[in-house]
Structure formats: C-alpha cells, structure tokens
Amino acid sequence: MRSAGETLMGSQAGMADLQARVGTVEARIEDANLSNSSMTYAFETAKSEIISSDPYKAASLLTQTETQLELVYTLTAHMSRLSLSDYI
C-alpha cells in the first residue's frame, strides 16, 4: 500500500511538471499567433497601399529616385578621380 502511494505521489509530481511544460508551450504558441496576426495585418495594409497607389505619384517618386541615384553615381565617379597627390 505504501509503495502504491509513493508511486501515485511520484506520478502526480510528473504530471504537474508536464502540465507546466504544456502551459509554457501554449503561451509560446499564443505569442507566435499574436505576432503572426500583427505581421499579417501589416502585410495586408502594405499590399492595399501598393494596389491602390496613384500611378502619377509612383512615377514621380521613381523619377526622383532615379535622379538621386544618378547624382550618387556622378559623385562616386568624381571622388574616384580625386587624388591627394594632386593637391600636394
């Protein structure tokens, strides 16, 4: 009888440990679900903005970006030709 009681107590401790682990895993799953929901909302919002964007505004932004990129290329080419020995 005593052995059966000890076995029962030991299994209850093991059960409590398993329940704690399950609770921890459930919390992690809930956190992941919340994070996924937030990311899904952000992606859907971005997708909606892309689909409903104004073509003239998009063309203007593209032209502006191209101009900035050309300026960067021009400055890089100019800087590559600079030499300290030219100024000494």
PDB file of N, CA and C in Angstrom:
ATOM      1  N   MET A   1       0.819  -1.181   0.000  1.00  0.00           N
ATOM      2  CA  MET A   1       0.000   0.000   0.000  1.00  0.00           C
ATOM      3  C   MET A   1       0.871   1.255   0.000  1.00  0.00           C
ATOM      4  N   ARG A   2       1.897   1.242   0.825  1.00  0.00           N
ATOM      5  CA  ARG A   2       2.802   2.392   0.905  1.00  0.00           C
ATOM      6  C   ARG A   2       3.493   2.621  -0.438  1.00  0.00           C
ATOM      7  N   SER A   3       3.909   1.548  -1.077  1.00  0.00           N
ATOM      8  CA  SER A   3       4.581   1.650  -2.372  1.00  0.00           C
ATOM      9  C   SER A   3       3.637   2.243  -3.422  1.00  0.00           C
ATOM     10  N   ALA A   4       2.388   1.849  -3.364  1.00  0.00           N
ATOM     11  CA  ALA A   4       1.409   2.386  -4.305  1.00  0.00           C
ATOM     12  C   ALA A   4       1.215   3.877  -4.075  1.00  0.00           C
ATOM     13  N   GLY A   5       1.198   4.307  -2.829  1.00  0.00           N
ATOM     14  CA  GLY A   5       1.055   5.726  -2.507  1.00  0.00           C
ATOM     15  C   GLY A   5       2.249   6.528  -2.988  1.00  0.00           C
ATOM     16  N   GLU A   6       3.447   5.971  -2.793  1.00  0.00           N
ATOM     17  CA  GLU A   6       4.653   6.663  -3.253  1.00  0.00           C
ATOM     18  C   GLU A   6       4.664   6.778  -4.781  1.00  0.00           C
ATOM     19  N   THR A   7       4.225   5.713  -5.434  1.00  0.00           N
ATOM     20  CA  THR A   7       4.161   5.738  -6.897  1.00  0.00           C
ATOM     21  C   THR A   7       3.161   6.788  -7.369  1.00  0.00           C
ATOM     22  N   LEU A   8       2.017   6.847  -6.675  1.00  0.00           N
ATOM     23  CA  LEU A   8       0.993   7.829  -7.023  1.00  0.00           C
ATOM     24  C   LEU A   8       1.503   9.250  -6.823  1.00  0.00           C
ATOM     25  N   MET A   9       2.202   9.500  -5.728  1.00  0.00           N
ATOM     26  CA  MET A   9       2.748  10.836  -5.460  1.00  0.00           C
ATOM     27  C   MET A   9       3.797  11.206  -6.506  1.00  0.00           C
ATOM     28  N   GLY A  10       4.630  10.235  -6.871  1.00  0.00           N
ATOM     29  CA  GLY A  10       5.652  10.485  -7.890  1.00  0.00           C
ATOM     30  C   GLY A  10       5.036  10.793  -9.240  1.00  0.00           C
ATOM     31  N   SER A  11       3.964  10.088  -9.568  1.00  0.00           N
ATOM     32  CA  SER A  11       3.326  10.338 -10.861  1.00  0.00           C
ATOM     33  C   SER A  11       2.607  11.680 -10.864  1.00  0.00           C
ATOM     34  N   GLN A  12       2.101  12.111  -9.705  1.00  0.00           N
ATOM     35  CA  GLN A  12       1.458  13.423  -9.627  1.00  0.00           C
ATOM     36  C   GLN A  12       2.479  14.538  -9.836  1.00  0.00           C
ATOM     37  N   ALA A  13       3.677  14.354  -9.291  1.00  0.00           N
ATOM     38  CA  ALA A  13       4.731  15.351  -9.497  1.00  0.00           C
ATOM     39  C   ALA A  13       5.113  15.409 -10.976  1.00  0.00           C
ATOM     40  N   GLY A  14       5.198  14.234 -11.595  1.00  0.00           N
ATOM     41  CA  GLY A  14       5.500  14.187 -13.026  1.00  0.00           C
ATOM     42  C   GLY A  14       4.399  14.833 -13.849  1.00  0.00           C
ATOM     43  N   MET A  15       3.155  14.618 -13.415  1.00  0.00           N
ATOM     44  CA  MET A  15       2.011  15.215 -14.107  1.00  0.00           C
ATOM     45  C   MET A  15       2.058  16.735 -13.993  1.00  0.00           C
ATOM     46  N   ALA A  16       2.394  17.249 -12.821  1.00  0.00           N
ATOM     47  CA  ALA A  16       2.489  18.700 -12.629  1.00  0.00           C
ATOM     48  C   ALA A  16       3.585  19.281 -13.516  1.00  0.00           C
ATOM     49  N   ASP A  17       4.696  18.564 -13.630  1.00  0.00           N
ATOM     50  CA  ASP A  17       5.791  19.021 -14.490  1.00  0.00           C
ATOM     51  C   ASP A  17       5.342  19.073 -15.949  1.00  0.00           C
ATOM     52  N   LEU A  18       4.634  18.038 -16.382  1.00  0.00           N
ATOM     53  CA  LEU A  18       4.130  18.017 -17.759  1.00  0.00           C
ATOM     54  C   LEU A  18       3.122  19.138 -17.998  1.00  0.00           C
ATOM     55  N   GLN A  19       2.259  19.397 -17.018  1.00  0.00           N
ATOM     56  CA  GLN A  19       1.284  20.474 -17.164  1.00  0.00           C
ATOM     57  C   GLN A  19       1.981  21.827 -17.268  1.00  0.00           C
ATOM     58  N   ALA A  20       3.050  22.001 -16.502  1.00  0.00           N
ATOM     59  CA  ALA A  20       3.810  23.252 -16.574  1.00  0.00           C
ATOM     60  C   ALA A  20       4.444  23.410 -17.949  1.00  0.00           C
ATOM     61  N   ARG A  21       4.990  22.328 -18.471  1.00  0.00           N
ATOM     62  CA  ARG A  21       5.590  22.385 -19.804  1.00  0.00           C
ATOM     63  C   ARG A  21       4.546  22.695 -20.872  1.00  0.00           C
ATOM     64  N   VAL A  22       3.394  22.046 -20.762  1.00  0.00           N
ATOM     65  CA  VAL A  22       2.317  22.296 -21.722  1.00  0.00           C
ATOM     66  C   VAL A  22       1.880  23.755 -21.651  1.00  0.00           C
ATOM     67  N   GLY A  23       1.773  24.294 -20.443  1.00  0.00           N
ATOM     68  CA  GLY A  23       1.398  25.697 -20.279  1.00  0.00           C
ATOM     69  C   GLY A  23       2.406  26.629 -20.920  1.00  0.00           C
ATOM     70  N   THR A  24       3.674  26.315 -20.754  1.00  0.00           N
ATOM     71  CA  THR A  24       4.732  27.133 -21.355  1.00  0.00           C
ATOM     72  C   THR A  24       4.646  27.089 -22.881  1.00  0.00           C
ATOM     73  N   VAL A  25       4.442  25.899 -23.421  1.00  0.00           N
ATOM     74  CA  VAL A  25       4.334  25.753 -24.875  1.00  0.00           C
ATOM     75  C   VAL A  25       3.091  26.476 -25.390  1.00  0.00           C
ATOM     76  N   GLU A  26       1.985  26.366 -24.656  1.00  0.00           N
ATOM     77  CA  GLU A  26       0.766  27.071 -25.069  1.00  0.00           C
ATOM     78  C   GLU A  26       0.988  28.579 -25.097  1.00  0.00           C
ATOM     79  N   ALA A  27       1.700  29.104 -24.109  1.00  0.00           N
ATOM     80  CA  ALA A  27       1.988  30.543 -24.070  1.00  0.00           C
ATOM     81  C   ALA A  27       2.848  30.951 -25.262  1.00  0.00           C
ATOM     82  N   ARG A  28       3.827  30.123 -25.602  1.00  0.00           N
ATOM     83  CA  ARG A  28       4.676  30.435 -26.750  1.00  0.00           C
ATOM     84  C   ARG A  28       3.880  30.399 -28.052  1.00  0.00           C
ATOM     85  N   ILE A  29       2.969  29.440 -28.159  1.00  0.00           N
ATOM     86  CA  ILE A  29       2.124  29.358 -29.354  1.00  0.00           C
ATOM     87  C   ILE A  29       1.227  30.582 -29.449  1.00  0.00           C
ATOM     88  N   GLU A  30       0.664  30.999 -28.322  1.00  0.00           N
ATOM     89  CA  GLU A  30      -0.192  32.184 -28.313  1.00  0.00           C
ATOM     90  C   GLU A  30       0.593  33.429 -28.720  1.00  0.00           C
ATOM     91  N   ASP A  31       1.826  33.563 -28.218  1.00  0.00           N
ATOM     92  CA  ASP A  31       2.677  34.696 -28.613  1.00  0.00           C
ATOM     93  C   ASP A  31       2.965  34.668 -30.112  1.00  0.00           C
ATOM     94  N   ALA A  32       3.248  33.473 -30.638  1.00  0.00           N
ATOM     95  CA  ALA A  32       3.526  33.347 -32.072  1.00  0.00           C
ATOM     96  C   ALA A  32       2.286  33.697 -32.891  1.00  0.00           C
ATOM     97  N   ASN A  33       1.116  33.257 -32.430  1.00  0.00           N
ATOM     98  CA  ASN A  33      -0.124  33.588 -33.142  1.00  0.00           C
ATOM     99  C   ASN A  33      -0.366  35.089 -33.154  1.00  0.00           C
ATOM    100  N   LEU A  34      -0.125  35.740 -32.032  1.00  0.00           N
ATOM    101  CA  LEU A  34      -0.309  37.187 -31.951  1.00  0.00           C
ATOM    102  C   LEU A  34       0.662  37.906 -32.886  1.00  0.00           C
ATOM    103  N   SER A  35       1.907  37.456 -32.879  1.00  0.00           N
ATOM    104  CA  SER A  35       2.915  38.054 -33.760  1.00  0.00           C
ATOM    105  C   SER A  35       2.539  37.848 -35.226  1.00  0.00           C
ATOM    106  N   ASN A  36       2.087  36.640 -35.559  1.00  0.00           N
ATOM    107  CA  ASN A  36       1.682  36.355 -36.942  1.00  0.00           C
ATOM    108  C   ASN A  36       0.491  37.204 -37.354  1.00  0.00           C
ATOM    109  N   SER A  37      -0.448  37.402 -36.441  1.00  0.00           N
ATOM    110  CA  SER A  37      -1.611  38.237 -36.751  1.00  0.00           C
ATOM    111  C   SER A  37      -1.183  39.670 -37.036  1.00  0.00           C
ATOM    112  N   SER A  38      -0.261  40.177 -36.232  1.00  0.00           N
ATOM    113  CA  SER A  38       0.234  41.541 -36.438  1.00  0.00           C
ATOM    114  C   SER A  38       0.944  41.666 -37.777  1.00  0.00           C
ATOM    115  N   MET A  39       1.774  40.681 -38.093  1.00  0.00           N
ATOM    116  CA  MET A  39       2.502  40.716 -39.358  1.00  0.00           C
ATOM    117  C   MET A  39       1.542  40.603 -40.543  1.00  0.00           C
ATOM    118  N   THR A  40       0.534  39.752 -40.411  1.00  0.00           N
ATOM    119  CA  THR A  40      -0.449  39.605 -41.482  1.00  0.00           C
ATOM    120  C   THR A  40      -1.162  40.923 -41.727  1.00  0.00           C
ATOM    121  N   TYR A  41      -1.545  41.604 -40.656  1.00  0.00           N
ATOM    122  CA  TYR A  41      -2.220  42.899 -40.788  1.00  0.00           C
ATOM    123  C   TYR A  41      -1.303  43.911 -41.480  1.00  0.00           C
ATOM    124  N   ALA A  42      -0.028  43.938 -41.070  1.00  0.00           N
ATOM    125  CA  ALA A  42       0.922  44.881 -41.672  1.00  0.00           C
ATOM    126  C   ALA A  42       1.111  44.587 -43.158  1.00  0.00           C
ATOM    127  N   PHE A  43       1.230  43.309 -43.511  1.00  0.00           N
ATOM    128  CA  PHE A  43       1.412  42.948 -44.915  1.00  0.00           C
ATOM    129  C   PHE A  43       0.164  43.265 -45.740  1.00  0.00           C
ATOM    130  N   GLU A  44      -0.998  43.007 -45.178  1.00  0.00           N
ATOM    131  CA  GLU A  44      -2.237  43.319 -45.894  1.00  0.00           C
ATOM    132  C   GLU A  44      -2.370  44.824 -46.111  1.00  0.00           C
ATOM    133  N   THR A  45      -1.977  45.607 -45.110  1.00  0.00           N
ATOM    134  CA  THR A  45      -2.023  47.063 -45.238  1.00  0.00           C
ATOM    135  C   THR A  45      -1.062  47.533 -46.330  1.00  0.00           C
ATOM    136  N   ALA A  46       0.162  46.988 -46.324  1.00  0.00           N
ATOM    137  CA  ALA A  46       1.148  47.361 -47.343  1.00  0.00           C
ATOM    138  C   ALA A  46       0.665  46.958 -48.734  1.00  0.00           C
ATOM    139  N   LYS A  47       0.087  45.769 -48.835  1.00  0.00           N
ATOM    140  CA  LYS A  47      -0.434  45.295 -50.120  1.00  0.00           C
ATOM    141  C   LYS A  47      -1.543  46.221 -50.613  1.00  0.00           C
ATOM    142  N   SER A  48      -2.409  46.613 -49.710  1.00  0.00           N
ATOM    143  CA  SER A  48      -3.505  47.512 -50.070  1.00  0.00           C
ATOM    144  C   SER A  48      -2.979  48.855 -50.550  1.00  0.00           C
ATOM    145  N   GLU A  49      -1.928  49.365 -49.893  1.00  0.00           N
ATOM    146  CA  GLU A  49      -1.342  50.642 -50.307  1.00  0.00           C
ATOM    147  C   GLU A  49      -0.694  50.533 -51.683  1.00  0.00           C
ATOM    148  N   ILE A  50      -0.064  49.403 -51.948  1.00  0.00           N
ATOM    149  CA  ILE A  50       0.586  49.207 -53.250  1.00  0.00           C
ATOM    150  C   ILE A  50      -0.459  49.120 -54.357  1.00  0.00           C
ATOM    151  N   ILE A  51      -1.511  48.373 -54.100  1.00  0.00           N
ATOM    152  CA  ILE A  51      -2.545  48.185 -55.118  1.00  0.00           C
ATOM    153  C   ILE A  51      -3.270  49.486 -55.417  1.00  0.00           C
ATOM    154  N   SER A  52      -3.514  50.274 -54.382  1.00  0.00           N
ATOM    155  CA  SER A  52      -4.301  51.494 -54.574  1.00  0.00           C
ATOM    156  C   SER A  52      -3.445  52.743 -54.771  1.00  0.00           C
ATOM    157  N   SER A  53      -2.175  52.566 -55.075  1.00  0.00           N
ATOM    158  CA  SER A  53      -1.311  53.737 -55.224  1.00  0.00           C
ATOM    159  C   SER A  53      -1.645  54.510 -56.499  1.00  0.00           C
ATOM    160  N   ASP A  54      -1.393  55.797 -56.441  1.00  0.00           N
ATOM    161  CA  ASP A  54      -1.638  56.695 -57.571  1.00  0.00           C
ATOM    162  C   ASP A  54      -0.505  56.528 -58.580  1.00  0.00           C
ATOM    163  N   PRO A  55      -0.795  56.185 -59.836  1.00  0.00           N
ATOM    164  CA  PRO A  55       0.270  55.964 -60.814  1.00  0.00           C
ATOM    165  C   PRO A  55       1.129  57.204 -61.055  1.00  0.00           C
ATOM    166  N   TYR A  56       0.537  58.386 -60.994  1.00  0.00           N
ATOM    167  CA  TYR A  56       1.307  59.615 -61.213  1.00  0.00           C
ATOM    168  C   TYR A  56       2.265  59.865 -60.058  1.00  0.00           C
ATOM    169  N   LYS A  57       1.796  59.591 -58.841  1.00  0.00           N
ATOM    170  CA  LYS A  57       2.660  59.749 -57.670  1.00  0.00           C
ATOM    171  C   LYS A  57       3.800  58.734 -57.728  1.00  0.00           C
ATOM    172  N   ALA A  58       3.479  57.495 -58.119  1.00  0.00           N
ATOM    173  CA  ALA A  58       4.508  56.459 -58.230  1.00  0.00           C
ATOM    174  C   ALA A  58       5.548  56.837 -59.278  1.00  0.00           C
ATOM    175  N   ALA A  59       5.099  57.375 -60.414  1.00  0.00           N
ATOM    176  CA  ALA A  59       6.029  57.793 -61.468  1.00  0.00           C
ATOM    177  C   ALA A  59       6.902  58.945 -60.991  1.00  0.00           C
ATOM    178  N   SER A  60       6.315  59.862 -60.251  1.00  0.00           N
ATOM    179  CA  SER A  60       7.075  60.989 -59.716  1.00  0.00           C
ATOM    180  C   SER A  60       8.139  60.516 -58.728  1.00  0.00           C
ATOM    181  N   LEU A  61       7.762  59.587 -57.839  1.00  0.00           N
ATOM    182  CA  LEU A  61       8.731  59.048 -56.879  1.00  0.00           C
ATOM    183  C   LEU A  61       9.842  58.284 -57.588  1.00  0.00           C
ATOM    184  N   LEU A  62       9.494  57.556 -58.640  1.00  0.00           N
ATOM    185  CA  LEU A  62      10.502  56.821 -59.400  1.00  0.00           C
ATOM    186  C   LEU A  62      11.474  57.778 -60.070  1.00  0.00           C
ATOM    187  N   THR A  63      10.969  58.845 -60.661  1.00  0.00           N
ATOM    188  CA  THR A  63      11.827  59.844 -61.298  1.00  0.00           C
ATOM    189  C   THR A  63      12.745  60.495 -60.270  1.00  0.00           C
ATOM    190  N   GLN A  64      12.200  60.812 -59.120  1.00  0.00           N
ATOM    191  CA  GLN A  64      13.000  61.419 -58.051  1.00  0.00           C
ATOM    192  C   GLN A  64      14.102  60.466 -57.597  1.00  0.00           C
ATOM    193  N   THR A  65      13.773  59.198 -57.450  1.00  0.00           N
ATOM    194  CA  THR A  65      14.769  58.209 -57.037  1.00  0.00           C
ATOM    195  C   THR A  65      15.840  58.031 -58.103  1.00  0.00           C
ATOM    196  N   GLU A  66      15.445  58.017 -59.366  1.00  0.00           N
ATOM    197  CA  GLU A  66      16.421  57.912 -60.457  1.00  0.00           C
ATOM    198  C   GLU A  66      17.379  59.096 -60.446  1.00  0.00           C
ATOM    199  N   THR A  67      16.858  60.291 -60.206  1.00  0.00           N
ATOM    200  CA  THR A  67      17.697  61.491 -60.152  1.00  0.00           C
ATOM    201  C   THR A  67      18.699  61.393 -59.007  1.00  0.00           C
ATOM    202  N   GLN A  68      18.233  60.936 -57.858  1.00  0.00           N
ATOM    203  CA  GLN A  68      19.132  60.787 -56.712  1.00  0.00           C
ATOM    204  C   GLN A  68      20.208  59.745 -56.996  1.00  0.00           C
ATOM    205  N   LEU A  69      19.829  58.656 -57.638  1.00  0.00           N
ATOM    206  CA  LEU A  69      20.788  57.608 -57.967  1.00  0.00           C
ATOM    207  C   LEU A  69      21.827  58.108 -58.965  1.00  0.00           C
ATOM    208  N   GLU A  70      21.401  58.858 -59.961  1.00  0.00           N
ATOM    209  CA  GLU A  70      22.345  59.435 -60.924  1.00  0.00           C
ATOM    210  C   GLU A  70      23.319  60.378 -60.230  1.00  0.00           C
ATOM    211  N   LEU A  71      22.835  61.155 -59.272  1.00  0.00           N
ATOM    212  CA  LEU A  71      23.700  62.054 -58.514  1.00  0.00           C
ATOM    213  C   LEU A  71      24.740  61.262 -57.723  1.00  0.00           C
ATOM    214  N   VAL A  72      24.316  60.182 -57.110  1.00  0.00           N
ATOM    215  CA  VAL A  72      25.257  59.342 -56.358  1.00  0.00           C
ATOM    216  C   VAL A  72      26.319  58.773 -57.290  1.00  0.00           C
ATOM    217  N   TYR A  73      25.915  58.292 -58.470  1.00  0.00           N
ATOM    218  CA  TYR A  73      26.883  57.772 -59.437  1.00  0.00           C
ATOM    219  C   TYR A  73      27.865  58.857 -59.877  1.00  0.00           C
ATOM    220  N   THR A  74      27.368  60.058 -60.127  1.00  0.00           N
ATOM    221  CA  THR A  74      28.225  61.165 -60.551  1.00  0.00           C
ATOM    222  C   THR A  74      29.236  61.506 -59.463  1.00  0.00           C
ATOM    223  N   LEU A  75      28.769  61.605 -58.232  1.00  0.00           N
ATOM    224  CA  LEU A  75      29.678  61.916 -57.124  1.00  0.00           C
ATOM    225  C   LEU A  75      30.708  60.813 -56.914  1.00  0.00           C
ATOM    226  N   THR A  76      30.284  59.571 -57.048  1.00  0.00           N
ATOM    227  CA  THR A  76      31.213  58.449 -56.887  1.00  0.00           C
ATOM    228  C   THR A  76      32.285  58.485 -57.965  1.00  0.00           C
ATOM    229  N   ALA A  77      31.899  58.763 -59.201  1.00  0.00           N
ATOM    230  CA  ALA A  77      32.873  58.850 -60.296  1.00  0.00           C
ATOM    231  C   ALA A  77      33.844  59.997 -60.051  1.00  0.00           C
ATOM    232  N   HIS A  78      33.333  61.122 -59.596  1.00  0.00           N
ATOM    233  CA  HIS A  78      34.189  62.276 -59.319  1.00  0.00           C
ATOM    234  C   HIS A  78      35.167  61.958 -58.183  1.00  0.00           C
ATOM    235  N   MET A  79      34.680  61.325 -57.139  1.00  0.00           N
ATOM    236  CA  MET A  79      35.541  61.005 -55.993  1.00  0.00           C
ATOM    237  C   MET A  79      36.605  59.980 -56.364  1.00  0.00           C
ATOM    238  N   SER A  80      36.293  59.083 -57.283  1.00  0.00           N
ATOM    239  CA  SER A  80      37.278  58.069 -57.660  1.00  0.00           C
ATOM    240  C   SER A  80      38.443  58.687 -58.426  1.00  0.00           C
ATOM    241  N   ARG A  81      38.232  59.865 -59.034  1.00  0.00           N
ATOM    242  CA  ARG A  81      39.304  60.538 -59.768  1.00  0.00           C
ATOM    243  C   ARG A  81      40.147  61.430 -58.867  1.00  0.00           C
ATOM    244  N   LEU A  82      39.697  61.670 -57.648  1.00  0.00           N
ATOM    245  CA  LEU A  82      40.452  62.541 -56.742  1.00  0.00           C
ATOM    246  C   LEU A  82      41.687  61.821 -56.220  1.00  0.00           C
ATOM    247  N   SER A  83      42.728  62.596 -56.042  1.00  0.00           N
ATOM    248  CA  SER A  83      43.964  62.036 -55.510  1.00  0.00           C
ATOM    249  C   SER A  83      44.610  63.084 -54.616  1.00  0.00           C
ATOM    250  N   LEU A  84      45.116  62.674 -53.492  1.00  0.00           N
ATOM    251  CA  LEU A  84      45.764  63.596 -52.567  1.00  0.00           C
ATOM    252  C   LEU A  84      47.021  64.198 -53.198  1.00  0.00           C
ATOM    253  N   SER A  85      47.684  63.440 -54.045  1.00  0.00           N
ATOM    254  CA  SER A  85      48.910  63.948 -54.675  1.00  0.00           C
ATOM    255  C   SER A  85      48.630  65.121 -55.618  1.00  0.00           C
ATOM    256  N   ASP A  86      47.419  65.261 -56.109  1.00  0.00           N
ATOM    257  CA  ASP A  86      47.070  66.401 -56.959  1.00  0.00           C
ATOM    258  C   ASP A  86      47.064  67.705 -56.169  1.00  0.00           C
ATOM    259  N   TYR A  87      46.890  67.633 -54.884  1.00  0.00           N
ATOM    260  CA  TYR A  87      46.774  68.830 -54.062  1.00  0.00           C
ATOM    261  C   TYR A  87      48.042  69.139 -53.273  1.00  0.00           C
ATOM    262  N   ILE A  88      49.018  68.274 -53.316  1.00  0.00           N
ATOM    263  CA  ILE A  88      50.256  68.488 -52.557  1.00  0.00           C
ATOM    264  C   ILE A  88      51.307  69.130 -53.419  1.00  0.00           C
TER     265      ILE A  88
END
